[in-house]
Coordinates of C-alpha atoms and ligand atoms in Angstrom, one line a residue:
M1 CA 0.0 0.1 -0.1
K2 CA 1.4 3.5 -0.9
K3 CA 2.1 5.9 2.0
L4 CA -0.3 8.9 2.4
K5 CA 2.6 11.3 1.6
Q6 CA 2.9 9.4 -1.9
L7 CA -0.7 9.4 -2.5
N8 CA -1.1 12.9 -1.5
R9 CA 1.6 14.0 -4.1
Q10 CA -0.2 11.8 -6.8
F11 CA -3.4 14.3 -6.2
E12 CA -1.7 17.6 -6.1
L13 CA -2.4 20.1 -8.5
P14 CA 0.1 23.2 -8.6
F15 CA -1.7 26.2 -9.9
S16 CA 0.3 29.0 -9.0
G17 CA 2.3 29.0 -12.3
L18 CA -0.8 28.7 -14.4
K19 CA -2.0 31.6 -16.7
I20 CA -5.4 33.1 -16.2
G21 CA -7.8 31.1 -18.2
V22 CA -8.9 27.1 -18.6
H23 CA -6.5 24.4 -18.0
Q24 CA -7.2 20.5 -18.3
F25 CA -5.8 17.7 -15.9
E26 CA -6.2 14.2 -15.7
F27 CA -5.6 12.2 -12.5
P28 CA -5.5 8.4 -12.7
I29 CA -7.3 6.9 -9.6
D30 CA -5.6 3.2 -9.0
Q31 CA -6.1 0.7 -6.6
S32 CA -3.9 2.1 -3.9
F33 CA -6.4 5.1 -3.8
F34 CA -9.4 2.6 -3.1
E35 CA -7.2 0.7 -0.6
H36 CA -6.3 3.8 1.4
F37 CA -9.9 4.5 2.3
E38 CA -11.8 2.5 5.0
A39 CA -15.2 3.3 3.6
L40 CA -14.1 2.0 0.1
S41 CA -12.7 -1.3 1.5
F42 CA -15.9 -3.3 0.5
L43 CA -14.8 -2.6 -3.2
T44 CA -12.9 -5.7 -4.4
K45 CA -11.5 -3.5 -7.2
G46 CA -11.6 0.0 -8.5
E47 CA -10.4 2.0 -11.3
A48 CA -11.2 5.5 -12.2
I49 CA -9.9 8.7 -13.7
A50 CA -10.6 12.1 -12.5
K51 CA -10.8 14.7 -15.3
V52 CA -10.4 18.3 -14.0
E53 CA -11.0 21.4 -15.9
L54 CA -9.5 24.3 -13.9
E55 CA -10.3 27.8 -14.6
K56 CA -8.1 30.2 -13.1
R57 CA -9.4 33.5 -12.4
S58 CA -7.8 36.5 -10.5
T59 CA -10.2 35.9 -7.3
M60 CA -10.7 32.4 -7.4
L61 CA -10.3 29.0 -9.2
L62 CA -13.4 26.9 -10.7
L63 CA -12.9 23.4 -10.6
K64 CA -15.1 21.0 -12.6
T65 CA -14.2 17.3 -12.1
L66 CA -15.5 14.4 -14.3
V67 CA -15.1 11.2 -12.3
K68 CA -15.3 8.2 -14.5
G69 CA -14.6 4.4 -13.9
K70 CA -15.6 1.2 -12.6
V71 CA -15.6 -0.6 -9.5
T72 CA -15.9 -4.3 -8.6
T73 CA -17.9 -5.5 -5.7
P74 CA -20.1 -8.7 -4.5
C75 CA -23.4 -8.4 -6.1
D76 CA -25.9 -7.6 -3.2
R77 CA -28.4 -10.2 -4.9
C78 CA -26.3 -13.3 -5.8
G79 CA -22.7 -12.6 -4.3
D80 CA -20.9 -13.1 -7.3
E81 CA -18.6 -10.1 -8.5
V82 CA -20.2 -7.6 -10.4
T83 CA -18.8 -4.5 -12.1
T84 CA -20.5 -1.2 -11.9
K85 CA -19.6 2.0 -13.9
I86 CA -19.4 5.3 -12.0
N87 CA -19.7 8.5 -14.1
N88 CA -20.4 11.8 -12.4
E89 CA -19.5 15.6 -12.6
F90 CA -18.8 18.0 -9.9
N91 CA -18.2 21.7 -9.4
L92 CA -16.3 23.4 -6.8
I93 CA -15.5 27.2 -6.6
I94 CA -12.1 27.7 -4.5
K95 CA -12.0 31.6 -3.8
F96 CA -8.9 33.1 -2.3
G97 CA -9.4 34.8 1.0
E98 CA -8.1 35.3 4.4
G99 CA -11.0 36.0 6.5
D100 CA -13.6 33.7 8.3
F101 CA -15.2 31.5 5.8
E102 CA -17.4 28.5 6.4
D103 CA -16.6 26.0 3.6
T104 CA -19.6 24.3 1.9
D105 CA -19.8 21.5 -0.8
E106 CA -20.0 24.1 -3.5
M107 CA -17.3 26.8 -2.4
I108 CA -14.4 26.6 -0.2
Q109 CA -11.7 29.3 0.8
I110 CA -8.0 29.0 0.4
S111 CA -5.2 31.6 1.2
A112 CA -4.1 33.6 -1.7
L113 CA -0.5 32.6 -0.8
D114 CA -1.3 28.9 -1.3
H115 CA 0.3 27.5 -4.8
K116 CA -1.2 24.2 -5.1
L117 CA -4.4 22.0 -4.4
E118 CA -4.6 18.7 -2.6
L119 CA -7.3 16.8 -4.0
L120 CA -7.0 13.4 -2.5
E121 CA -9.7 14.0 0.1
L122 CA -12.0 15.7 -2.5
F123 CA -11.7 12.9 -5.0
Y124 CA -12.5 10.6 -2.3
E125 CA -15.7 12.3 -1.5
Y126 CA -16.4 12.5 -5.1
V127 CA -15.9 8.7 -5.8
Y128 CA -18.0 8.1 -2.7
L129 CA -20.6 10.1 -3.7
S130 CA -20.7 8.5 -7.2
L131 CA -21.3 4.9 -5.9
P132 CA -24.6 3.4 -6.0
L133 CA -26.7 2.4 -3.1
R134 CA -26.9 -1.1 -4.2
F135 CA -24.3 -3.1 -6.4
T136 CA -26.3 -5.9 -8.5
H137 CA -26.3 -7.5 -11.9
K138 CA -28.9 -7.0 -14.4
K139 CA -31.3 -9.5 -13.1
S140 CA -30.6 -11.9 -15.8
N141 CA -27.0 -11.9 -15.1
C142 CA -27.2 -13.1 -11.7
N143 CA -26.1 -16.6 -10.6
A144 CA -29.1 -18.4 -10.8
E145 CA -28.0 -21.3 -8.9
V146 CA -27.0 -19.1 -5.8
L147 CA -30.4 -17.4 -6.1
Q148 CA -32.2 -20.7 -6.2
K149 CA -30.4 -21.9 -3.2
L150 CA -30.9 -18.5 -1.3
E151 CA -34.7 -18.8 -2.2
E152 CA -34.8 -22.5 -0.6
L153 CA -33.0 -21.3 2.4
R154 CA -35.4 -18.5 2.8
V155 CA -38.4 -20.8 2.7
E156 CA -36.6 -23.2 5.4
E157 CA -35.9 -20.1 7.6
I158 CA -39.5 -19.0 7.6
E159 CA -40.7 -22.7 8.5
K160 CA -38.3 -22.8 11.3
E161 CA -39.4 -19.4 12.5
E162 CA -43.1 -20.4 12.4
K163 CA -42.2 -23.6 14.5
T164 CA -40.4 -21.6 17.3
D165 CA -42.4 -18.4 17.2
P166 CA -42.7 -17.5 20.9
R167 CA -46.0 -15.8 20.3
W168 CA -47.5 -19.2 19.8
D169 CA -45.9 -20.3 23.2
V170 CA -49.1 -19.0 24.9
L171 CA -51.3 -21.5 23.1
K172 CA -49.3 -24.4 24.6
N173 CA -50.4 -23.3 28.1
L174 CA -54.1 -23.5 27.0
K175 CA -54.0 -27.3 26.4
Ligands
LIG1 ZN1 -25.9 -10.9 -9.0

């Protein structure tokens, strides 16, 4: 696993030398990124790219990020591996300033003396927000054998529950 320092360096964007105007950058997001974040550890595999369009203005930076890639997880329905595409765009305004400012999801403030953006945590948020709530195959692609077994187990489980349901214990005392 890569050290945090190395990862941070991988997602740095030095902007102080850039001219006013629009600039494009690409940041490959590899397995070491996914392994770094605990909340992403349920992903078996991950591969993505963050395409950044940075507009430098005199008082602010406008950051448009397209996160595109694919992640592999166990399917929530059948447990086999399933690959899910992610594709999402995010906008962030980064204004220069020194006064009190409360950062929001849409706008943050950095010092006018800063010369680079550190994007690791931001990209983590973007990737996390791009993940669906459930990971499943299209129904016909699920492992039919596993689904069949699960269905059988479910029936058995229900039967067992009925037999030992404590709500019926009271009936025994009526005899
Ligand atoms: Zn499945």
